[in-house]
């Protein structure tokens, strides 16, 4: 499939010259003559590269670039700013607008083709990464869908745990990891048969052993994807307990990564406030009371639990509010 390039320039002669050259090289080329139509074309065509003239009447190239980079669906699309001015100030302005590269007018055609090819190659890599992540997310959500009682669990966990991470001032990378882990933390349940996953009564010891495999299996499913590096410890350790009585590695206290300690609070809270095959859900305050007892027993990080409780009580988590909407309740596995 040929790669798609969008040329944005108010001068039709410049557009035509670039179009002819790039078409000859096998690219699919589209054009726009102003900022507004460029943004519309960007949203509908999903180009693999945008060649964007800086000097245009109305919305200039810097502003168009800023808007492209501000939209989550187009932020990874490479933008090359074409400018007649090669002064440093404009380069800095372009970098601040999120431009990926620059070309000066008059355009050197060999340079144009070399940069176009290398940026498009880079875009292919990021597309592949996004596809791989999307596959993992769909697998995780299809596993969640096996159990009608856990509907929306992944989404609520992603929201609650990343929100707590933000409130605690965690690094952006950790907050992002919490969001991803919220979705994929139970992906290893792919190895747990329905007869066990959906069993209404308490699990037998051998059945529990099967369930206990899911953090390690989940870690190995996500391990090949490099960007999931910070997510792996969360997946592996989301069932550890502060006193070492959890699984799979019986880690204790601060040995358990802080991101895993955060996610497990959201996981337990969501389990308590949602009906499960083996019990009815608890109201928010009853659930927090149960978790408070468990923190006293040494299961959860007391400091983190207090911060979590404060967040839930303040209503600073859209996902937590679902608990208030539920009428009845009681405790999780
Ligand atoms: Fe789990």
mmCIF file of C-alpha atoms and ligand atoms in Angstrom:
data_model
loop_
_atom_site.group_PDB
_atom_site.id
_atom_site.type_symbol
_atom_site.label_atom_id
_atom_site.label_comp_id
_atom_site.label_asym_id
_atom_site.label_seq_id
_atom_site.Cartn_x
_atom_site.Cartn_y
_atom_site.Cartn_z
ATOM 1 C CA UNK A 1 0.000 0.000 0.000
ATOM 2 C CA UNK A 2 1.430 3.394 -0.967
ATOM 3 C CA UNK A 3 2.163 5.900 1.765
ATOM 4 C CA UNK A 4 -0.054 8.962 1.989
ATOM 5 C CA UNK A 5 1.398 12.469 2.062
ATOM 6 C CA UNK A 6 -0.522 15.692 2.665
ATOM 7 C CA UNK A 7 0.985 18.867 1.197
ATOM 8 C CA UNK A 8 -0.216 22.124 2.736
ATOM 9 C CA UNK A 9 0.717 25.327 0.921
ATOM 10 C CA UNK A 10 -1.258 28.404 -0.129
ATOM 11 C CA UNK A 11 0.740 28.684 -3.369
ATOM 12 C CA UNK A 12 -0.648 26.305 -5.942
ATOM 13 C CA UNK A 13 2.582 26.268 -8.014
ATOM 14 C CA UNK A 14 4.575 25.000 -4.972
ATOM 15 C CA UNK A 15 1.960 22.333 -4.263
ATOM 16 C CA UNK A 16 1.939 21.140 -7.860
ATOM 17 C CA UNK A 17 5.732 20.867 -8.043
ATOM 18 C CA UNK A 18 5.937 18.800 -4.855
ATOM 19 C CA UNK A 19 2.938 16.688 -5.835
ATOM 20 C CA UNK A 20 4.448 15.734 -9.183
ATOM 21 C CA UNK A 21 7.741 14.731 -7.635
ATOM 22 C CA UNK A 22 6.238 12.691 -4.810
ATOM 23 C CA UNK A 23 3.704 10.944 -7.074
ATOM 24 C CA UNK A 24 6.553 9.940 -9.357
ATOM 25 C CA UNK A 25 8.191 8.311 -6.343
ATOM 26 C CA UNK A 26 5.052 6.236 -5.739
ATOM 27 C CA UNK A 27 3.457 8.201 -2.884
ATOM 28 C CA UNK A 28 -0.268 8.884 -2.673
ATOM 29 C CA UNK A 29 -0.431 12.685 -2.516
ATOM 30 C CA UNK A 30 -3.202 14.999 -1.294
ATOM 31 C CA UNK A 31 -3.138 18.733 -0.876
ATOM 32 C CA UNK A 32 -4.690 21.589 1.060
ATOM 33 C CA UNK A 33 -4.375 25.312 0.484
ATOM 34 C CA UNK A 34 -4.998 26.633 3.995
ATOM 35 C CA UNK A 35 -4.870 25.676 7.673
ATOM 36 C CA UNK A 36 -8.544 24.838 8.126
ATOM 37 C CA UNK A 37 -8.721 22.486 5.137
ATOM 38 C CA UNK A 38 -5.388 20.957 6.210
ATOM 39 C CA UNK A 39 -6.832 20.048 9.630
ATOM 40 C CA UNK A 40 -9.962 18.603 7.993
ATOM 41 C CA UNK A 41 -7.866 16.565 5.530
ATOM 42 C CA UNK A 42 -5.649 15.387 8.355
ATOM 43 C CA UNK A 43 -8.653 14.057 10.276
ATOM 44 C CA UNK A 44 -10.251 12.331 7.269
ATOM 45 C CA UNK A 45 -7.196 11.060 5.346
ATOM 46 C CA UNK A 46 -4.891 10.013 8.216
ATOM 47 C CA UNK A 47 -1.742 10.901 6.232
ATOM 48 C CA UNK A 48 1.577 9.230 6.991
ATOM 49 C CA UNK A 49 3.412 12.543 6.609
ATOM 50 C CA UNK A 50 2.472 16.206 6.359
ATOM 51 C CA UNK A 51 4.583 18.756 4.460
ATOM 52 C CA UNK A 52 3.447 22.049 5.885
ATOM 53 C CA UNK A 53 4.262 25.525 4.634
ATOM 54 C CA UNK A 54 4.815 27.988 7.472
ATOM 55 C CA UNK A 55 3.831 31.223 5.759
ATOM 56 C CA UNK A 56 0.145 31.067 4.927
ATOM 57 C CA UNK A 57 -2.567 33.709 5.248
ATOM 58 C CA UNK A 58 -4.887 33.141 8.228
ATOM 59 C CA UNK A 59 -3.785 30.172 10.320
ATOM 60 C CA UNK A 60 -0.030 29.842 9.832
ATOM 61 C CA UNK A 61 1.938 26.585 9.697
ATOM 62 C CA UNK A 62 3.003 26.791 13.350
ATOM 63 C CA UNK A 63 -0.610 26.924 14.523
ATOM 64 C CA UNK A 64 -1.689 24.109 12.169
ATOM 65 C CA UNK A 65 1.202 22.008 13.480
ATOM 66 C CA UNK A 66 0.297 22.777 17.111
ATOM 67 C CA UNK A 67 -3.314 21.667 16.507
ATOM 68 C CA UNK A 68 -2.258 18.458 14.733
ATOM 69 C CA UNK A 69 0.048 17.579 17.620
ATOM 70 C CA UNK A 70 -2.625 18.418 20.216
ATOM 71 C CA UNK A 71 -5.063 15.792 18.898
ATOM 72 C CA UNK A 72 -4.397 12.298 20.287
ATOM 73 C CA UNK A 73 -5.353 10.664 16.966
ATOM 74 C CA UNK A 74 -2.866 12.741 14.919
ATOM 75 C CA UNK A 75 -0.123 13.567 17.424
ATOM 76 C CA UNK A 76 2.175 10.846 16.046
ATOM 77 C CA UNK A 77 1.799 11.946 12.428
ATOM 78 C CA UNK A 78 5.153 13.409 11.331
ATOM 79 C CA UNK A 79 5.041 17.077 10.321
ATOM 80 C CA UNK A 80 7.775 18.696 8.251
ATOM 81 C CA UNK A 81 7.647 22.490 8.347
ATOM 82 C CA UNK A 82 8.664 24.203 5.130
ATOM 83 C CA UNK A 83 9.943 27.668 5.655
ATOM 84 C CA UNK A 84 11.541 30.350 3.548
ATOM 85 C CA UNK A 85 13.144 31.694 6.661
ATOM 86 C CA UNK A 86 15.950 29.670 8.132
ATOM 87 C CA UNK A 87 16.541 31.736 11.252
ATOM 88 C CA UNK A 88 16.874 30.137 14.671
ATOM 89 C CA UNK A 89 13.809 31.837 16.099
ATOM 90 C CA UNK A 90 11.543 30.108 13.573
ATOM 91 C CA UNK A 91 13.139 26.726 14.223
ATOM 92 C CA UNK A 92 12.507 27.131 17.946
ATOM 93 C CA UNK A 93 8.930 28.196 17.258
ATOM 94 C CA UNK A 94 8.547 25.103 15.052
ATOM 95 C CA UNK A 95 10.031 22.781 17.667
ATOM 96 C CA UNK A 96 7.689 24.244 20.285
ATOM 97 C CA UNK A 97 4.776 23.625 17.928
ATOM 98 C CA UNK A 98 5.839 19.953 17.796
ATOM 99 C CA UNK A 99 7.342 19.841 14.281
ATOM 100 C CA UNK A 100 9.358 16.716 13.535
ATOM 101 C CA UNK A 101 11.637 18.204 10.892
ATOM 102 C CA UNK A 102 12.284 21.283 8.748
ATOM 103 C CA UNK A 103 12.968 22.019 5.108
ATOM 104 C CA UNK A 104 14.042 25.384 3.776
ATOM 105 C CA UNK A 105 12.807 26.966 0.564
ATOM 106 C CA UNK A 106 13.955 26.573 -2.154
ATOM 107 C CA UNK A 107 13.528 22.876 -1.476
ATOM 108 C CA UNK A 108 16.372 20.532 -2.333
ATOM 109 C CA UNK A 109 14.505 17.591 -3.854
ATOM 110 C CA UNK A 110 16.995 14.946 -2.791
ATOM 111 C CA UNK A 111 16.834 16.212 0.781
ATOM 112 C CA UNK A 112 13.040 16.222 0.620
ATOM 113 C CA UNK A 113 12.898 12.598 -0.527
ATOM 114 C CA UNK A 114 15.470 11.427 2.030
ATOM 115 C CA UNK A 115 13.625 13.061 4.945
ATOM 116 C CA UNK A 116 10.233 11.934 3.680
ATOM 117 C CA UNK A 117 11.365 8.313 3.504
ATOM 118 C CA UNK A 118 13.005 8.292 6.922
ATOM 119 C CA UNK A 119 10.034 9.961 8.663
ATOM 120 C CA UNK A 120 7.569 7.612 6.986
ATOM 121 C CA UNK A 121 9.628 4.633 8.124
ATOM 122 C CA UNK A 122 9.543 5.972 11.675
ATOM 123 C CA UNK A 123 5.765 6.412 11.405
ATOM 124 C CA UNK A 124 5.447 2.756 10.312
ATOM 125 C CA UNK A 125 7.262 1.668 13.490
ATOM 126 C CA UNK A 126 4.992 3.731 15.733
ATOM 127 C CA UNK A 127 1.932 2.399 13.854
ATOM 128 C CA UNK A 128 3.128 -1.162 14.459
ATOM 129 C CA UNK A 129 3.602 -0.402 18.152
ATOM 130 C CA UNK A 130 0.127 1.084 18.374
ATOM 131 C CA UNK A 131 -1.311 -1.975 16.615
ATOM 132 C CA UNK A 132 0.477 -4.318 19.024
ATOM 133 C CA UNK A 133 -0.874 -2.352 21.986
ATOM 134 C CA UNK A 134 -4.362 -2.371 20.481
ATOM 135 C CA UNK A 135 -4.169 -6.183 20.092
ATOM 136 C CA UNK A 136 -3.208 -6.572 23.767
ATOM 137 C CA UNK A 137 -6.024 -4.247 24.845
ATOM 138 C CA UNK A 138 -8.598 -6.147 22.773
ATOM 139 C CA UNK A 139 -7.410 -9.454 24.205
ATOM 140 C CA UNK A 140 -7.656 -8.023 27.748
ATOM 141 C CA UNK A 141 -11.142 -6.674 27.103
ATOM 142 C CA UNK A 142 -12.305 -9.939 25.544
ATOM 143 C CA UNK A 143 -11.137 -11.741 28.694
ATOM 144 C CA UNK A 144 -13.024 -9.231 30.800
ATOM 145 C CA UNK A 145 -16.102 -9.841 28.651
ATOM 146 C CA UNK A 146 -16.052 -13.581 29.536
ATOM 147 C CA UNK A 147 -17.190 -12.585 32.990
ATOM 148 C CA UNK A 148 -20.364 -10.450 32.886
ATOM 149 C CA UNK A 149 -19.787 -9.469 36.526
ATOM 150 C CA UNK A 150 -16.571 -7.626 35.752
ATOM 151 C CA UNK A 151 -17.900 -5.434 32.927
ATOM 152 C CA UNK A 152 -16.109 -2.068 32.908
ATOM 153 C CA UNK A 153 -13.638 -3.283 35.566
ATOM 154 C CA UNK A 154 -10.532 -2.623 33.393
ATOM 155 C CA UNK A 155 -11.641 0.876 32.464
ATOM 156 C CA UNK A 156 -12.460 1.794 36.081
ATOM 157 C CA UNK A 157 -9.114 0.435 37.262
ATOM 158 C CA UNK A 158 -7.204 2.392 34.615
ATOM 159 C CA UNK A 159 -9.025 5.546 35.705
ATOM 160 C CA UNK A 160 -8.797 5.045 39.485
ATOM 161 C CA UNK A 161 -5.182 3.921 39.664
ATOM 162 C CA UNK A 162 -3.784 6.504 37.228
ATOM 163 C CA UNK A 163 -5.715 9.203 39.090
ATOM 164 C CA UNK A 164 -4.194 8.106 42.402
ATOM 165 C CA UNK A 165 -0.748 8.018 40.764
ATOM 166 C CA UNK A 166 -1.251 11.608 39.602
ATOM 167 C CA UNK A 167 -2.413 12.746 43.044
ATOM 168 C CA UNK A 168 0.690 11.181 44.589
ATOM 169 C CA UNK A 169 2.928 13.020 42.115
ATOM 170 C CA UNK A 170 4.238 9.904 40.352
ATOM 171 C CA UNK A 171 6.298 10.365 37.179
ATOM 172 C CA UNK A 172 4.300 10.617 33.970
ATOM 173 C CA UNK A 173 5.736 7.298 32.794
ATOM 174 C CA UNK A 174 4.381 5.546 35.914
ATOM 175 C CA UNK A 175 0.954 7.150 35.531
ATOM 176 C CA UNK A 176 0.884 5.972 31.923
ATOM 177 C CA UNK A 177 1.940 2.490 33.054
ATOM 178 C CA UNK A 178 -0.909 2.446 35.599
ATOM 179 C CA UNK A 179 -3.395 3.354 32.878
ATOM 180 C CA UNK A 180 -2.145 0.529 30.644
ATOM 181 C CA UNK A 181 -1.938 -1.922 33.543
ATOM 182 C CA UNK A 182 -5.531 -1.100 34.470
ATOM 183 C CA UNK A 183 -6.560 -2.557 31.133
ATOM 184 C CA UNK A 184 -4.163 -5.534 30.852
ATOM 185 C CA UNK A 185 -3.434 -6.558 34.485
ATOM 186 C CA UNK A 186 -5.652 -9.662 34.283
ATOM 187 C CA UNK A 187 -4.761 -10.619 30.693
ATOM 188 C CA UNK A 188 -3.153 -13.808 32.098
ATOM 189 C CA UNK A 189 -6.647 -15.042 33.015
ATOM 190 C CA UNK A 190 -6.679 -16.364 29.466
ATOM 191 C CA UNK A 191 -5.349 -19.591 31.083
ATOM 192 C CA UNK A 192 -8.176 -19.784 33.659
ATOM 193 C CA UNK A 193 -11.070 -21.957 32.403
ATOM 194 C CA UNK A 194 -14.637 -20.554 32.561
ATOM 195 C CA UNK A 195 -15.589 -23.272 35.057
ATOM 196 C CA UNK A 196 -13.194 -21.667 37.536
ATOM 197 C CA UNK A 197 -13.491 -18.031 36.461
ATOM 198 C CA UNK A 198 -17.282 -18.034 36.691
ATOM 199 C CA UNK A 199 -17.693 -20.447 39.623
ATOM 200 C CA UNK A 200 -20.296 -19.055 41.996
ATOM 201 C CA UNK A 201 -18.923 -20.658 45.211
ATOM 202 C CA UNK A 202 -15.473 -20.444 46.845
ATOM 203 C CA UNK A 203 -12.607 -21.990 44.867
ATOM 204 C CA UNK A 204 -10.978 -25.312 45.796
ATOM 205 C CA UNK A 205 -7.237 -25.259 46.489
ATOM 206 C CA UNK A 206 -6.277 -26.707 43.081
ATOM 207 C CA UNK A 207 -8.585 -24.222 41.336
ATOM 208 C CA UNK A 208 -7.004 -21.365 43.262
ATOM 209 C CA UNK A 209 -3.583 -22.578 42.071
ATOM 210 C CA UNK A 210 -4.763 -22.119 38.466
ATOM 211 C CA UNK A 211 -6.002 -18.583 39.220
ATOM 212 C CA UNK A 212 -2.696 -17.742 40.883
ATOM 213 C CA UNK A 213 -0.893 -18.317 37.595
ATOM 214 C CA UNK A 214 -2.486 -15.297 35.932
ATOM 215 C CA UNK A 215 -0.011 -12.559 37.021
ATOM 216 C CA UNK A 216 3.007 -14.486 35.682
ATOM 217 C CA UNK A 217 1.215 -15.531 32.486
ATOM 218 C CA UNK A 218 0.054 -11.925 31.981
ATOM 219 C CA UNK A 219 3.592 -10.635 32.393
ATOM 220 C CA UNK A 220 4.895 -13.051 29.767
ATOM 221 C CA UNK A 221 2.126 -12.125 27.300
ATOM 222 C CA UNK A 222 3.000 -8.419 27.525
ATOM 223 C CA UNK A 223 6.786 -8.800 27.846
ATOM 224 C CA UNK A 224 7.629 -8.766 24.100
ATOM 225 C CA UNK A 225 6.236 -5.239 23.779
ATOM 226 C CA UNK A 226 9.055 -2.930 24.856
ATOM 227 C CA UNK A 227 6.835 0.054 25.677
ATOM 228 C CA UNK A 228 5.117 -2.184 28.261
ATOM 229 C CA UNK A 229 8.349 -2.403 30.307
ATOM 230 C CA UNK A 230 7.037 -0.332 33.270
ATOM 231 C CA UNK A 231 3.691 -2.194 33.102
ATOM 232 C CA UNK A 232 5.212 -5.654 33.652
ATOM 233 C CA UNK A 233 5.979 -5.316 37.408
ATOM 234 C CA UNK A 234 2.413 -4.080 37.979
ATOM 235 C CA UNK A 235 0.960 -7.112 36.195
ATOM 236 C CA UNK A 236 3.246 -9.558 38.016
ATOM 237 C CA UNK A 237 2.798 -8.088 41.494
ATOM 238 C CA UNK A 238 -0.805 -6.890 41.645
ATOM 239 C CA UNK A 239 -1.714 -9.770 44.015
ATOM 240 C CA UNK A 240 1.205 -9.400 46.428
ATOM 241 C CA UNK A 241 0.364 -8.298 49.977
ATOM 242 C CA UNK A 242 2.292 -5.883 52.167
ATOM 243 C CA UNK A 243 2.925 -8.601 54.787
ATOM 244 C CA UNK A 244 4.306 -11.070 52.219
ATOM 245 C CA UNK A 245 1.215 -13.302 52.171
ATOM 246 C CA UNK A 246 0.355 -12.562 48.534
ATOM 247 C CA UNK A 247 1.495 -14.133 45.268
ATOM 248 C CA UNK A 248 3.392 -14.975 43.059
ATOM 249 C CA UNK A 249 6.692 -13.894 44.730
ATOM 250 C CA UNK A 250 5.581 -13.220 48.333
ATOM 251 C CA UNK A 251 7.166 -9.765 48.196
ATOM 252 C CA UNK A 252 6.871 -7.633 51.330
ATOM 253 C CA UNK A 253 6.325 -3.911 51.961
ATOM 254 C CA UNK A 254 8.360 -1.614 49.712
ATOM 255 C CA UNK A 255 9.690 -4.627 47.773
ATOM 256 C CA UNK A 256 6.329 -4.477 46.000
ATOM 257 C CA UNK A 257 6.583 -1.767 43.306
ATOM 258 C CA UNK A 258 4.561 1.294 44.313
ATOM 259 C CA UNK A 259 2.605 1.170 41.052
ATOM 260 C CA UNK A 260 1.516 -2.414 41.832
ATOM 261 C CA UNK A 261 0.500 -1.345 45.368
ATOM 262 C CA UNK A 262 -1.629 1.425 43.854
ATOM 263 C CA UNK A 263 -3.316 -0.782 41.272
ATOM 264 C CA UNK A 264 -4.157 -3.483 43.815
ATOM 265 C CA UNK A 265 -6.056 -0.955 45.972
ATOM 266 C CA UNK A 266 -8.183 0.038 42.987
ATOM 267 C CA UNK A 267 -8.574 -3.662 42.063
ATOM 268 C CA UNK A 268 -9.794 -4.684 45.523
ATOM 269 C CA UNK A 269 -12.055 -1.648 45.861
ATOM 270 C CA UNK A 270 -13.642 -2.292 42.477
ATOM 271 C CA UNK A 271 -14.125 -5.984 43.310
ATOM 272 C CA UNK A 272 -15.811 -5.039 46.596
ATOM 273 C CA UNK A 273 -18.121 -2.495 44.995
ATOM 274 C CA UNK A 274 -19.206 -4.710 42.092
ATOM 275 C CA UNK A 275 -21.388 -7.799 42.249
ATOM 276 C CA UNK A 276 -19.342 -10.988 41.683
ATOM 277 C CA UNK A 277 -20.482 -14.594 41.123
ATOM 278 C CA UNK A 278 -19.424 -15.446 44.691
ATOM 279 C CA UNK A 279 -20.887 -12.423 46.519
ATOM 280 C CA UNK A 280 -22.871 -9.184 46.295
ATOM 281 C CA UNK A 281 -21.195 -5.781 46.187
ATOM 282 C CA UNK A 282 -20.506 -3.531 49.174
ATOM 283 C CA UNK A 283 -21.339 0.162 49.384
ATOM 284 C CA UNK A 284 -18.404 2.556 49.144
ATOM 285 C CA UNK A 285 -18.025 3.139 52.889
ATOM 286 C CA UNK A 286 -18.480 -0.539 53.751
ATOM 287 C CA UNK A 287 -15.876 -1.451 51.120
ATOM 288 C CA UNK A 288 -13.458 1.171 52.487
ATOM 289 C CA UNK A 289 -14.102 -0.178 56.008
ATOM 290 C CA UNK A 290 -13.238 -3.726 54.890
ATOM 291 C CA UNK A 291 -10.067 -2.469 53.208
ATOM 292 C CA UNK A 292 -9.170 -0.454 56.328
ATOM 293 C CA UNK A 293 -9.390 -3.671 58.393
ATOM 294 C CA UNK A 294 -7.254 -5.445 55.781
ATOM 295 C CA UNK A 295 -4.673 -2.621 55.927
ATOM 296 C CA UNK A 296 -4.594 -3.049 59.731
ATOM 297 C CA UNK A 297 -4.090 -6.766 59.175
ATOM 298 C CA UNK A 298 -0.995 -5.868 57.119
ATOM 299 C CA UNK A 299 -2.317 -6.635 53.625
ATOM 300 C CA UNK A 300 -2.159 -3.121 52.126
ATOM 301 C CA UNK A 301 0.251 -0.199 52.314
ATOM 302 C CA UNK A 302 -1.406 1.943 55.029
ATOM 303 C CA UNK A 303 -0.170 5.281 53.681
ATOM 304 C CA UNK A 304 -1.309 4.512 50.146
ATOM 305 C CA UNK A 305 -4.639 3.193 51.372
ATOM 306 C CA UNK A 306 -5.275 6.438 53.300
ATOM 307 C CA UNK A 307 -4.520 8.442 50.140
ATOM 308 C CA UNK A 308 -6.787 6.141 48.118
ATOM 309 C CA UNK A 309 -9.630 6.500 50.643
ATOM 310 C CA UNK A 310 -9.263 10.260 50.576
ATOM 311 C CA UNK A 311 -9.497 10.249 46.773
ATOM 312 C CA UNK A 312 -12.615 8.065 46.773
ATOM 313 C CA UNK A 313 -14.316 10.165 49.451
ATOM 314 C CA UNK A 314 -13.485 13.394 47.615
ATOM 315 C CA UNK A 315 -15.183 11.988 44.505
ATOM 316 C CA UNK A 316 -12.009 12.740 42.502
ATOM 317 C CA UNK A 317 -12.404 9.608 40.457
ATOM 318 C CA UNK A 318 -15.249 9.233 38.027
ATOM 319 C CA UNK A 319 -14.767 5.461 38.087
ATOM 320 C CA UNK A 320 -15.213 5.271 41.858
ATOM 321 C CA UNK A 321 -18.626 6.897 41.658
ATOM 322 C CA UNK A 322 -20.214 3.799 40.128
ATOM 323 C CA UNK A 323 -20.132 2.183 43.583
ATOM 324 C CA UNK A 324 -22.645 4.727 44.887
ATOM 325 C CA UNK A 325 -25.087 3.732 42.188
ATOM 326 C CA UNK A 326 -25.216 0.112 43.321
ATOM 327 C CA UNK A 327 -27.967 -0.872 45.722
ATOM 328 C CA UNK A 328 -26.696 -3.929 47.642
ATOM 329 C CA UNK A 329 -23.496 -5.605 48.691
ATOM 330 C CA UNK A 330 -20.712 -7.954 50.701
ATOM 331 C CA UNK A 331 -16.482 -9.435 49.951
ATOM 332 C CA UNK A 332 -13.927 -10.421 47.145
ATOM 333 C CA UNK A 333 -11.630 -13.393 46.445
HETATM 334 FE FE1 LIG B 1 -5.682 -10.231 39.008
#
